Short mmCIF file of C-alpha atoms in Angstrom, two decimals:
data_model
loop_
_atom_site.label_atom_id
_atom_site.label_comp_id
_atom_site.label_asym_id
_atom_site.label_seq_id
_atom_site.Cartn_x
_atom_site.Cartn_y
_atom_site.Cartn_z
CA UNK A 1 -14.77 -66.49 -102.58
CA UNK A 2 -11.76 -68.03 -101.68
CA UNK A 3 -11.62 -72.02 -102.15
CA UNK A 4 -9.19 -73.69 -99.52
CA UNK A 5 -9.58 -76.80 -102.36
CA UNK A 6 -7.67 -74.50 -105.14
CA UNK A 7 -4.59 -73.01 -102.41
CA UNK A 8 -1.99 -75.32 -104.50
CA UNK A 9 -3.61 -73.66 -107.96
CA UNK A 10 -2.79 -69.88 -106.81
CA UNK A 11 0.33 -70.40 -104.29
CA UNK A 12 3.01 -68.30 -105.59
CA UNK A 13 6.99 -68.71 -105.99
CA UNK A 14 9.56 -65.63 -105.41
CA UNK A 15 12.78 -65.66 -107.23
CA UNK A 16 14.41 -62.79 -106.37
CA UNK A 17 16.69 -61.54 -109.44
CA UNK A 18 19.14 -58.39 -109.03
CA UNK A 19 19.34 -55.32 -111.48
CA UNK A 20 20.03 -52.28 -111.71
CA UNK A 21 16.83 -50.91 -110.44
CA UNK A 22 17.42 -53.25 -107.52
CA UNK A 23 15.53 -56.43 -106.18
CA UNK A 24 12.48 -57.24 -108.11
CA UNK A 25 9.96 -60.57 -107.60
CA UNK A 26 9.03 -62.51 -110.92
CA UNK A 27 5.73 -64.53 -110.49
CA UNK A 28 5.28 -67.71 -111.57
CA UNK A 29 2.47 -70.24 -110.96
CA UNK A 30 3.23 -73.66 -109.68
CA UNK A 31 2.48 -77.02 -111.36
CA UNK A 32 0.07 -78.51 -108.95
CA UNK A 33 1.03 -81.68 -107.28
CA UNK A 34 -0.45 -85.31 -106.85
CA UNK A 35 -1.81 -86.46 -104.01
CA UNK A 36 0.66 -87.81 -101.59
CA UNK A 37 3.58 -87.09 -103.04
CA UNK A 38 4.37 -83.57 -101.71
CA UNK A 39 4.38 -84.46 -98.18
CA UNK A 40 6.87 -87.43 -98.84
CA UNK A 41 9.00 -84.37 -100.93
CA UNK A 42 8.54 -81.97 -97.74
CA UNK A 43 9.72 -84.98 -95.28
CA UNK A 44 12.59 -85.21 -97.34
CA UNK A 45 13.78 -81.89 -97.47
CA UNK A 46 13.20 -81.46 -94.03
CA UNK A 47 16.07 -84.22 -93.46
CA UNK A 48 18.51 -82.66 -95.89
CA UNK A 49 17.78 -79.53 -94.46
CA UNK A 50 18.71 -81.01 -90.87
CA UNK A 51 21.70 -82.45 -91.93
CA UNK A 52 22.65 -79.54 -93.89
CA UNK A 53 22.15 -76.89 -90.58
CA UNK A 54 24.29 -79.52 -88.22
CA UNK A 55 26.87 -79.96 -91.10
CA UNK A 56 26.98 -76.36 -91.18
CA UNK A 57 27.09 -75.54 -87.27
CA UNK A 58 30.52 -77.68 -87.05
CA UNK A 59 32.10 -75.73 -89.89
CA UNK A 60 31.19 -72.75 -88.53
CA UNK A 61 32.18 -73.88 -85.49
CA UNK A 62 35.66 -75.17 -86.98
CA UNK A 63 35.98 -71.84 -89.25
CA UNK A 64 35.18 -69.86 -85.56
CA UNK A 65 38.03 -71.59 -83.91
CA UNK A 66 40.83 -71.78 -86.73
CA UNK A 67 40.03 -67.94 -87.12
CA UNK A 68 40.32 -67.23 -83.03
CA UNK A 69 43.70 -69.30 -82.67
CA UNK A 70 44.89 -67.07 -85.61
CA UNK A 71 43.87 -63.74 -84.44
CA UNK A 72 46.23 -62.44 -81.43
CA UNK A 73 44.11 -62.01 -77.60
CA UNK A 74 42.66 -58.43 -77.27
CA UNK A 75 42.93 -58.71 -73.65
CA UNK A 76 46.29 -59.43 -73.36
CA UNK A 77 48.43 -57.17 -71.66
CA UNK A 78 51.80 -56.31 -73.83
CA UNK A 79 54.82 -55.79 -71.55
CA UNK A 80 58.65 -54.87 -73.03
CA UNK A 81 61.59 -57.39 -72.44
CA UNK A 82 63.98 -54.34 -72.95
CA UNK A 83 66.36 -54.76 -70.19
CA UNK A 84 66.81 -51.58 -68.05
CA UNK A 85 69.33 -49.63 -68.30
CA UNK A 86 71.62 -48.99 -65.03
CA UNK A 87 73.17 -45.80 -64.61
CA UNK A 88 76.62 -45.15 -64.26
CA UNK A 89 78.07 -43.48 -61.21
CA UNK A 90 80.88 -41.20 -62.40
CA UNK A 91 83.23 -38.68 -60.87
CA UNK A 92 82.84 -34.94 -61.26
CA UNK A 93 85.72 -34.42 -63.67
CA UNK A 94 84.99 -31.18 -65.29
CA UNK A 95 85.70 -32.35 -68.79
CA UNK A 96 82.66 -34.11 -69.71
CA UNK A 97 79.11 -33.30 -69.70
CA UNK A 98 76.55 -35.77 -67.57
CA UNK A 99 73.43 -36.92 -67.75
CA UNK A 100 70.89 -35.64 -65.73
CA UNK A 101 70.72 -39.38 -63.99
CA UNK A 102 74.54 -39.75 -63.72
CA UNK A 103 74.29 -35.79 -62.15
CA UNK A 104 71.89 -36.70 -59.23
CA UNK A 105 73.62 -40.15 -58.78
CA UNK A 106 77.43 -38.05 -58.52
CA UNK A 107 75.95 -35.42 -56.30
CA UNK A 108 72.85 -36.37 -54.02
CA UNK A 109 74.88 -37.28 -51.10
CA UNK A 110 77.02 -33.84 -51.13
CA UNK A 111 73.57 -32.13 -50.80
CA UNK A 112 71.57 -31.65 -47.25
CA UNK A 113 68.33 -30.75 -46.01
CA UNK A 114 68.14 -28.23 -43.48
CA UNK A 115 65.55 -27.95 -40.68
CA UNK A 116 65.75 -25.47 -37.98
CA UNK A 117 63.85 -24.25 -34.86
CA UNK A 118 63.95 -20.39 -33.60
CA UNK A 119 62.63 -18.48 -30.53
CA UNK A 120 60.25 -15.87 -32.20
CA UNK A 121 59.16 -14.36 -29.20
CA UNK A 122 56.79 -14.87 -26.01
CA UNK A 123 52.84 -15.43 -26.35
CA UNK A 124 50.36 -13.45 -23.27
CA UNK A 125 51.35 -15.84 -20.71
CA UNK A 126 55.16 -15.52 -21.08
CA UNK A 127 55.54 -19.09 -22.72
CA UNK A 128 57.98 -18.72 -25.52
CA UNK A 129 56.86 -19.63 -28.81
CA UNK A 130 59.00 -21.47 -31.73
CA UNK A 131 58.83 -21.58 -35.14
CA UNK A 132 60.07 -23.99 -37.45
CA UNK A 133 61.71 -23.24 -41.09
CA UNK A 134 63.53 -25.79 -43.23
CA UNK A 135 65.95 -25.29 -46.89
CA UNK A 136 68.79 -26.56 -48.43
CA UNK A 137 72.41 -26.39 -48.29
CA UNK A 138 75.69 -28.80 -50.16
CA UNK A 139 78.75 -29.89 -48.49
CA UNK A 140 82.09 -27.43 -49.37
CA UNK A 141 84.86 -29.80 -47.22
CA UNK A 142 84.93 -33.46 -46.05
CA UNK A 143 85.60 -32.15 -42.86
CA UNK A 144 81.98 -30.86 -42.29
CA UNK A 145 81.65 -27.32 -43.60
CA UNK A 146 78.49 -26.74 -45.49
CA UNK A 147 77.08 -23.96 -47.53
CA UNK A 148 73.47 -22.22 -47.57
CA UNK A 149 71.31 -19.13 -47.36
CA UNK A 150 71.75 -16.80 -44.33
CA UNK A 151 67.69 -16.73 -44.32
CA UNK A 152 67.41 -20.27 -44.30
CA UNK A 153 69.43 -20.39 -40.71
CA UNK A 154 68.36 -16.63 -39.62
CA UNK A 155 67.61 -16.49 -35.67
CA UNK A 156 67.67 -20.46 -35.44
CA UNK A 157 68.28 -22.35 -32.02
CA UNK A 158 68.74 -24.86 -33.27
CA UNK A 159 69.69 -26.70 -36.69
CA UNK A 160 69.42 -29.91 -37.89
CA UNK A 161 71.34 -30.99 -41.57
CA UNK A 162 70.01 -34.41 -42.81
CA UNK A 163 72.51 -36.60 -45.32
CA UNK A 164 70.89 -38.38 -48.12
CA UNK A 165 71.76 -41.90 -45.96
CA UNK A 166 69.13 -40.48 -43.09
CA UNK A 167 72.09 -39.48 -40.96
CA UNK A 168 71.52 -36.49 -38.97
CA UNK A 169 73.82 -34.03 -37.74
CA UNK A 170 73.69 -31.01 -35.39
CA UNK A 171 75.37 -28.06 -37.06
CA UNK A 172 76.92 -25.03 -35.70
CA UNK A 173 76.89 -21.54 -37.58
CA UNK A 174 79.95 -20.33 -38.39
CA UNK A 175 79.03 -16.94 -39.95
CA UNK A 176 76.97 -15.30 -42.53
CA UNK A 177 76.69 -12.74 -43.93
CA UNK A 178 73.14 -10.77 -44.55
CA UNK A 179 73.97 -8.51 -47.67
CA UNK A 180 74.98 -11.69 -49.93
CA UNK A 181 72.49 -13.99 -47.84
CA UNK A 182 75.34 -16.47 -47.35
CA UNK A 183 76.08 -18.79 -44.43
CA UNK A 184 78.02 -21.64 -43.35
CA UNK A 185 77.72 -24.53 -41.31
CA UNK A 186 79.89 -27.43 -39.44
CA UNK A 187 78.90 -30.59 -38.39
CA UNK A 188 81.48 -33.15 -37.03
CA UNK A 189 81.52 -36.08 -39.39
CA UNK A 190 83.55 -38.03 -36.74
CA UNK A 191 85.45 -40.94 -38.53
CA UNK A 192 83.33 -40.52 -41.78
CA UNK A 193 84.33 -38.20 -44.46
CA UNK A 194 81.77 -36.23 -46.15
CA UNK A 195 81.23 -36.18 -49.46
CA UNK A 196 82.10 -32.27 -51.22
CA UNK A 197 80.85 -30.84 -54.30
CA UNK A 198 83.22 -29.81 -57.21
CA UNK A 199 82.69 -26.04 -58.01
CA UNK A 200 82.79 -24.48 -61.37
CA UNK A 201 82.91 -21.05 -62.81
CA UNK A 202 79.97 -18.86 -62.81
CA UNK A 203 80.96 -16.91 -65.16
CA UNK A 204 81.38 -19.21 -67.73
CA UNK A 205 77.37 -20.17 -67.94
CA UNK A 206 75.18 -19.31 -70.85
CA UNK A 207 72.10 -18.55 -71.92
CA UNK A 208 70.51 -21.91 -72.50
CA UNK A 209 72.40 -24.30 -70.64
CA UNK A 210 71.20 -26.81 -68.85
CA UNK A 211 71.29 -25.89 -65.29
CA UNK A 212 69.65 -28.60 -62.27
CA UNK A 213 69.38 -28.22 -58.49
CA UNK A 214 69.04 -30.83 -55.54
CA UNK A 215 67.38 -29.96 -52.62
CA UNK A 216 64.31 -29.95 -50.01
CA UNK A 217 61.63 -28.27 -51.70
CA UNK A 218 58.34 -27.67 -49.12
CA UNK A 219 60.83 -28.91 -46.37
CA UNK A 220 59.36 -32.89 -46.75
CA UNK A 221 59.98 -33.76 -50.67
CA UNK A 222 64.10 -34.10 -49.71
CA UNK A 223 66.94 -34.33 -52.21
CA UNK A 224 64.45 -33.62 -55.00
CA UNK A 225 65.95 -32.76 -58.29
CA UNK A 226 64.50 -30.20 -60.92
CA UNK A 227 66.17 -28.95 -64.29
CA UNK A 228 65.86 -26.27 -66.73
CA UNK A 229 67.97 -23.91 -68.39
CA UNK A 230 69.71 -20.30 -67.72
CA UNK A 231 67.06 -17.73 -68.01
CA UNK A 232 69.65 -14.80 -67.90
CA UNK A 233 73.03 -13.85 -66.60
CA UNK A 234 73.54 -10.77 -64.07
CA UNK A 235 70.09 -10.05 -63.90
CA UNK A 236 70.37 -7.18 -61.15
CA UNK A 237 68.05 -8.32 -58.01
CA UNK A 238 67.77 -5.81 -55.02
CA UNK A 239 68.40 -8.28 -52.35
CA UNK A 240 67.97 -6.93 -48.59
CA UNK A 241 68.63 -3.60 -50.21
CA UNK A 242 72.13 -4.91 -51.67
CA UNK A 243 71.38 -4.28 -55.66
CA UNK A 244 73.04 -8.55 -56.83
CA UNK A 245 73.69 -9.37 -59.87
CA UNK A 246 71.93 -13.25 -60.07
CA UNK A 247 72.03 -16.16 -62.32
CA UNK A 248 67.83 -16.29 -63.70
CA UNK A 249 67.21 -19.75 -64.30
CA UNK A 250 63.84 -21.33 -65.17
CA UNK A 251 64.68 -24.22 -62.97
CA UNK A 252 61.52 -25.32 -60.57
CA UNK A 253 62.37 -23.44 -57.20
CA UNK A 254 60.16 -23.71 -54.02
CA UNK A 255 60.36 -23.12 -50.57
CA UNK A 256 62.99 -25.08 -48.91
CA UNK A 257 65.08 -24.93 -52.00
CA UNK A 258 66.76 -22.04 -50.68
CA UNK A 259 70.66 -22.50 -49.89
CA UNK A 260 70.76 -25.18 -52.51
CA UNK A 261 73.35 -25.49 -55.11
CA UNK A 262 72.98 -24.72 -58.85
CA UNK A 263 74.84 -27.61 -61.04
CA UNK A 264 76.00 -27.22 -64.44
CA UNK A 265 75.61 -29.59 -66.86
CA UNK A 266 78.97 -31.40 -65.94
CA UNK A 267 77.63 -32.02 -62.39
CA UNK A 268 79.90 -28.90 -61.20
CA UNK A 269 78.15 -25.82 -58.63
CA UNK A 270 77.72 -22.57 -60.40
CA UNK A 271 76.11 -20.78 -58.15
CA UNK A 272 73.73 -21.25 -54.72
CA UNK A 273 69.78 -20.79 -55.14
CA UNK A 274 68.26 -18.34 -53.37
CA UNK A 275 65.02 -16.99 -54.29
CA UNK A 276 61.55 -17.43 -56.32
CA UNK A 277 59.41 -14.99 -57.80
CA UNK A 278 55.80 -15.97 -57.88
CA UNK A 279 53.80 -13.17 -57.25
CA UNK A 280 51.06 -11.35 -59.24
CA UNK A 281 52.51 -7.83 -60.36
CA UNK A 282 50.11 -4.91 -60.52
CA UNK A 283 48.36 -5.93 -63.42
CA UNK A 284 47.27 -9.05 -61.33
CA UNK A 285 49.59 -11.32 -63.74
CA UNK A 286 51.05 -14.17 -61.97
CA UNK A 287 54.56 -15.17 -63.17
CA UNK A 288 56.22 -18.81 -62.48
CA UNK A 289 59.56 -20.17 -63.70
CA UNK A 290 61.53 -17.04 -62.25
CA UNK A 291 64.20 -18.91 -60.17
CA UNK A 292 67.23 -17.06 -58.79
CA UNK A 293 70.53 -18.60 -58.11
CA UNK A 294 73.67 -15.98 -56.42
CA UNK A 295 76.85 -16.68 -58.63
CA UNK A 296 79.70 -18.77 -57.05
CA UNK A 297 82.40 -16.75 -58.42
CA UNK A 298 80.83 -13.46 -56.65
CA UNK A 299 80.71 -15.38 -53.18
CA UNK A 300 83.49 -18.24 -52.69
CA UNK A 301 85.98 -15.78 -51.17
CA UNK A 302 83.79 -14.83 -48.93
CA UNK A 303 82.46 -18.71 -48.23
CA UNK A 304 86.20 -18.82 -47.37
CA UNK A 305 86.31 -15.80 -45.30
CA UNK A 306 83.51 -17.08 -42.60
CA UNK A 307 85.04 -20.39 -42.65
CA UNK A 308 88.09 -18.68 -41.50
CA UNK A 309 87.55 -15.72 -39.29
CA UNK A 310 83.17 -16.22 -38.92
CA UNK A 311 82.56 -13.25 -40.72
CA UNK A 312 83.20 -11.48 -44.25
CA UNK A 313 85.78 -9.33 -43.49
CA UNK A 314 86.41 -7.62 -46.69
CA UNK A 315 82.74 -5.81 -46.78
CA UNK A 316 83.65 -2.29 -47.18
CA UNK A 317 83.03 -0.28 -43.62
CA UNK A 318 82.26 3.54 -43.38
CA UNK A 319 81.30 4.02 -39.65
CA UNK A 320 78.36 6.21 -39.67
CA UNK A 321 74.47 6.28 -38.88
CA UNK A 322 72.37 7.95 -41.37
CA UNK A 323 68.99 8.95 -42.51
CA UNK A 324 67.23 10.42 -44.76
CA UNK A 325 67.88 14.06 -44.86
CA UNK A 326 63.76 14.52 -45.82
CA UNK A 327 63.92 14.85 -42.12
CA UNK A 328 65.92 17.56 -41.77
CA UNK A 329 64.98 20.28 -43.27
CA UNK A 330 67.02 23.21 -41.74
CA UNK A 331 70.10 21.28 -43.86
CA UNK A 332 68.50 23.08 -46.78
CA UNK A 333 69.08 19.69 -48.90
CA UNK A 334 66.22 17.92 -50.64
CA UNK A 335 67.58 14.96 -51.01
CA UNK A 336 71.06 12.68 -49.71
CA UNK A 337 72.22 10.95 -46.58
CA UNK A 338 72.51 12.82 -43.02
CA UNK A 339 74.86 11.59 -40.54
CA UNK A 340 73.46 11.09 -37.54
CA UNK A 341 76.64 10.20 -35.71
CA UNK A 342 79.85 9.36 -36.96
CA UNK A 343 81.97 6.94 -35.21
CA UNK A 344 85.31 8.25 -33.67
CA UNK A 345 88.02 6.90 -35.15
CA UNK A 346 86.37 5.51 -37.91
CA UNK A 347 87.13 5.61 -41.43
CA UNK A 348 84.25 8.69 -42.07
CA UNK A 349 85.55 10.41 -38.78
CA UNK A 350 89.26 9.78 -40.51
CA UNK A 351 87.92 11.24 -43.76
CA UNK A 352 86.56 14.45 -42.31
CA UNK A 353 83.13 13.66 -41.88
CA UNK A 354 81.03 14.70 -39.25
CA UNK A 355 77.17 14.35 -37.71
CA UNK A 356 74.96 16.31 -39.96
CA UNK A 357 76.90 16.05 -42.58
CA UNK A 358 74.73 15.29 -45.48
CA UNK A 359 76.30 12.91 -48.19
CA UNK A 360 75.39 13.47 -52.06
CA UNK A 361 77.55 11.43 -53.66
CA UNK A 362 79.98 8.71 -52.93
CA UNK A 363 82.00 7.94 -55.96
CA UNK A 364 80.35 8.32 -59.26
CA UNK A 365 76.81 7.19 -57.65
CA UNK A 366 74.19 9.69 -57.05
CA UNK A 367 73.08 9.44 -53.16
CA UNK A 368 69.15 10.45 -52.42
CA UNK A 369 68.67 9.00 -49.10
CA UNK A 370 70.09 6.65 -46.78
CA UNK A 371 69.35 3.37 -48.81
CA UNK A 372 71.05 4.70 -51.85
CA UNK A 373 74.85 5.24 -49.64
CA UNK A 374 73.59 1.66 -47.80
CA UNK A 375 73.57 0.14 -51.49
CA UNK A 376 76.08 2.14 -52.28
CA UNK A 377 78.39 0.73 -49.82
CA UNK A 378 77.56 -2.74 -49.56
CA UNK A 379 77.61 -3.19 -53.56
CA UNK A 380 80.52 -5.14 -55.15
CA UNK A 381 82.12 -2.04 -55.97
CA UNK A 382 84.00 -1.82 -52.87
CA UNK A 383 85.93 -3.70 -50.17
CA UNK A 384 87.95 -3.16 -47.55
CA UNK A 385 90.98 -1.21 -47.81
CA UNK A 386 89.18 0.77 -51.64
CA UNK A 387 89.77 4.44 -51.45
CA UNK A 388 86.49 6.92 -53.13
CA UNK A 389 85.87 10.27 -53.02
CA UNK A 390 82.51 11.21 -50.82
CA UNK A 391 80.77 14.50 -51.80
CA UNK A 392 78.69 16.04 -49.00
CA UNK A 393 77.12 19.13 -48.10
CA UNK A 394 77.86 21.10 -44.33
CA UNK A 395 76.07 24.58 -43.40
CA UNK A 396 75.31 24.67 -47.00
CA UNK A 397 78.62 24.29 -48.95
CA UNK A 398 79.32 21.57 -51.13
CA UNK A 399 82.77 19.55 -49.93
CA UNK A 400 84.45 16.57 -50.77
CA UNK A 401 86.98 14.50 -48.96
CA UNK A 402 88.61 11.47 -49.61
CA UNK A 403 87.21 8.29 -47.67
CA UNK A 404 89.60 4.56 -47.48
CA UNK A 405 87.12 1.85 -46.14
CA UNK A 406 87.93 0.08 -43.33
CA UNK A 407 87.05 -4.09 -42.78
CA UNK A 408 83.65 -4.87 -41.12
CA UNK A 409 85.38 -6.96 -38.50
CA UNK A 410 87.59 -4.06 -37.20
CA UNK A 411 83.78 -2.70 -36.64
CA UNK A 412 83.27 -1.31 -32.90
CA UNK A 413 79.90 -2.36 -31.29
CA UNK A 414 78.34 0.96 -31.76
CA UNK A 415 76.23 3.05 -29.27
CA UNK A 416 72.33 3.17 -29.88
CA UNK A 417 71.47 7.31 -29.92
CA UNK A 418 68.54 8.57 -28.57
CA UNK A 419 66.23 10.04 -31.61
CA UNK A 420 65.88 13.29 -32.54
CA UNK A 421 62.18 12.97 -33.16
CA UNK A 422 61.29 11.34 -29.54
CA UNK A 423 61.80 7.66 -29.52
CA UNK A 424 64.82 5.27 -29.28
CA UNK A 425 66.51 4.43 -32.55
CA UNK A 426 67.38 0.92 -33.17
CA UNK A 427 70.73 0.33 -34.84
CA UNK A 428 70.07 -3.32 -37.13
CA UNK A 429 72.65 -6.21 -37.04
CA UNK A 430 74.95 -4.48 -40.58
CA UNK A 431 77.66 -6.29 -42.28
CA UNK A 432 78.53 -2.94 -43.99
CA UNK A 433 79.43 -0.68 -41.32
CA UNK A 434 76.30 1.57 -41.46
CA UNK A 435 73.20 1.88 -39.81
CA UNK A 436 69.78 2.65 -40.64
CA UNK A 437 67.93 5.19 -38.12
CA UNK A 438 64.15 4.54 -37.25
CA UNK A 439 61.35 6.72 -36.23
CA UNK A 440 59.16 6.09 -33.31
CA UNK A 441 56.31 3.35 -35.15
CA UNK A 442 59.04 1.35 -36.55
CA UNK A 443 60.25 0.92 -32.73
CA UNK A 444 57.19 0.21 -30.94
CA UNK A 445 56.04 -2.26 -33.62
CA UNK A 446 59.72 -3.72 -33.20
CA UNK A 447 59.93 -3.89 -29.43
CA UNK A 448 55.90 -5.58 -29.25
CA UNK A 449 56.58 -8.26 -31.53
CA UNK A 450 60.19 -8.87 -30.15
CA UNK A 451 58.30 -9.37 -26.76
CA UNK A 452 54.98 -11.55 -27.73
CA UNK A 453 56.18 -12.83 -30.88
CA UNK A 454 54.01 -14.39 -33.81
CA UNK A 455 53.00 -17.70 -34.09
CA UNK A 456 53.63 -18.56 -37.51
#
């Protein structure tokens, strides 16, 4: 039975000793005590235990604080003092390469936004009905000519260019020119000079160089710049049905870029962006980064040419209306070009050439139906005044004749035929001195929507 009396007799001491089996408690009884004594030892160490813990809280107290003044604050927030750097404006020179800052800073204000308004037709009621388009475009003279895409200004009313400054001008078309989708503007600066680009050479770009564009992508993010590189040089892009040999540049492109310029990397234009594929193919694979630019060497004489006589006059002109012979078949030809009518006194009437005629060749390039001669024709290959041999088949004999192109703007306005097949043909606007015949669906479909227009 346990004796409270003999508690001081079996109370036990642990002195914890460390070894290699770990922490183990040795036993060992205590001496009892005499009466009295051991409450006057447990007041005692009570006190020095007291003064110990207070003695203690200030040095850790101390210890806490010396350590916190030496450690740095983890909620401070760390900001540089490196001084900005301003950029340098500099000149277009030519002979020295810029940096992308010192490019936008040289060029923004020769570049515009464009924003036009066009009549697209008539809703049910007769009320006419306007759309609204917007692109790019870069100052060519201080005098207020400006450069762009023929698309961006196509049908407009009216057309609205927008300096980097806010000013706003209302710009006239001077000409342009479908095939090369090229146009130019004027705006009266009055007593203030704009500010022109430098151009450079196309045809000195690379593969790899840095390339960069200004312009009004989505028609509301103005003078927004992008860079990249050149993609690939004369990459051949059927444009309107005009094969083009474009600059392919990797260069961020989107709608309202279009009539933009295309700076090297000395702040010079190389060429004028057009287009942007981002379609899925037939394998459903989207592609981005496929940026087109036209070259500036391929279309500066004609820049010049509208801003001197509103038109390209050296496009190559035939004078004929064609299509494709698959509708003839009493010609006995599978496939070519069949003359329609040829104009009287035109350079095809001059050659020899007459309506059903059915051309198979013009030049070294094989023709299979009326787009192949259009191409043909409005390629690079010729201009005005070019001489080339025309092949061509009449009441089944193969002929050839000798054919000198004349200038689209010694062009006659040109009669609209009735069709062969029942309804009227339509002769399209043609910088190239040909004309593409239509069938009867193409006309209706033409006629309703030039009447009610879309709303778009």
């Amino acid at each position: 039975m346990y004796n409270d009396n003999d508690r001081s007799t079996y109370e036990y001491h642990y002195n914890y000793q460390g070894d290699s089996e770990g922490f183990q408690p040795a036993q060992s009884p205590m001496e009892p005590e005499k009466p009295g004594r051991g409450r006057g030892k447990r007041i005692l160490a009570g006190v020095l235990c007291g003064a110990l813990l207070i003695g203690g809280a200030f040095g850790a107290g101390w210890a806490v604080n010396s350590w916190r003044s030496a450690q740095p604050d983890q909620t401070q927030v760390m900001r540089s003092d490196r001084q900005p750097v301003e950029v340098e404006t500099v000149s277009v020179t030519g002979s020295e390469r810029l940096s992308f800052s010192q490019l936008y800073n040289a060029n923004v204000d020769s570049c515009v936004s464009i924003n036009t308004s066009a009549l697209a037709g008539y809703n049910f009621f007769g009320q006419p009905v306007q759309t609204a388009s917007s692109g790019s475009g870069f100052v060519l003279t201080a005098d207020g000519y400006i450069a762009t895409n023929a698309h961006v200004i196509s049908g407009a009313t009216d057309v609205q260019v927008t300096l980097n400054n806010g000013k706003t001008y209302t710009a006239q078309v001077v000409g342009s020119d479908t095939d090369y989708d090229i146009a130019v503007l004027k705006v009266d600066p009055g007593d203030t000079p704009l500010k022109p680009v430098v151009l450079g050479s196309s045809d000195e770009l690379t593969v790899g160089e840095d390339v960069s564009t200004i312009g009004n992508p989505l028609g509301e993010l103005t003078f927004s710049m992008s860079r990249g590189i050149v993609s690939c040089l004369n990459r051949e892009i059927n444009l309107n049905g005009t094969p083009f040999n474009m600059i392919q540049i990797d260069t961020a492109i989107n709608p309202g870029n279009s009539g933009g310029p295309l700076f090297n990397s000395y702040g010079e234009v190389v060429g004028i962006v057009t287009a942007k594929t981002s379609t899925a193919d037939s394998r459903g694979t989207a592609a981005e980064g496929l940026g087109f630019a036209i070259p500036i060497d391929d279309v500066l004489n004609m820049l010049k040419d509208i801003m001197e006589n509103g038109q390209v006059t050296s496009h190559a002109y035939m004078g004929v209306i064609m299509e494709d012979v698959s509708r003839h078949a009493e010609t006995g030809v599978r496939s070519g070009a069949y003359l329609v009518e040829v104009t009287e006194n035109g350079p095809a009437a001059k050659a020899g050439l007459q309506a059903g005629d059915v051309i198979t060749m013009l030049g070294t390039s094989t023709i299979t139906s009326s787009s192949d001669l259009k191409s043909a024709v409005g390629s690079k290959s010729y201009v005005a005044g070019d001489t080339a041999t025309v092949t061509f088949v009449r009441d089944g004999q193969v002929m050839t004749t000798e054919l000198t192109f004349g200038s689209t703007i010694d062009k006659p306005q040109e009669p609209t035929p009735q069709s062969t097949t029942g309804g009227n043909q339509q002769a399209p606007d043609s910088n190239s001195g040909y004309d593409e015949y239509y069938g009867d669906m193409e006309d209706f479909f033409n006629q309703f929507f030039g009447r009610y227009g879309r709303a778009s």
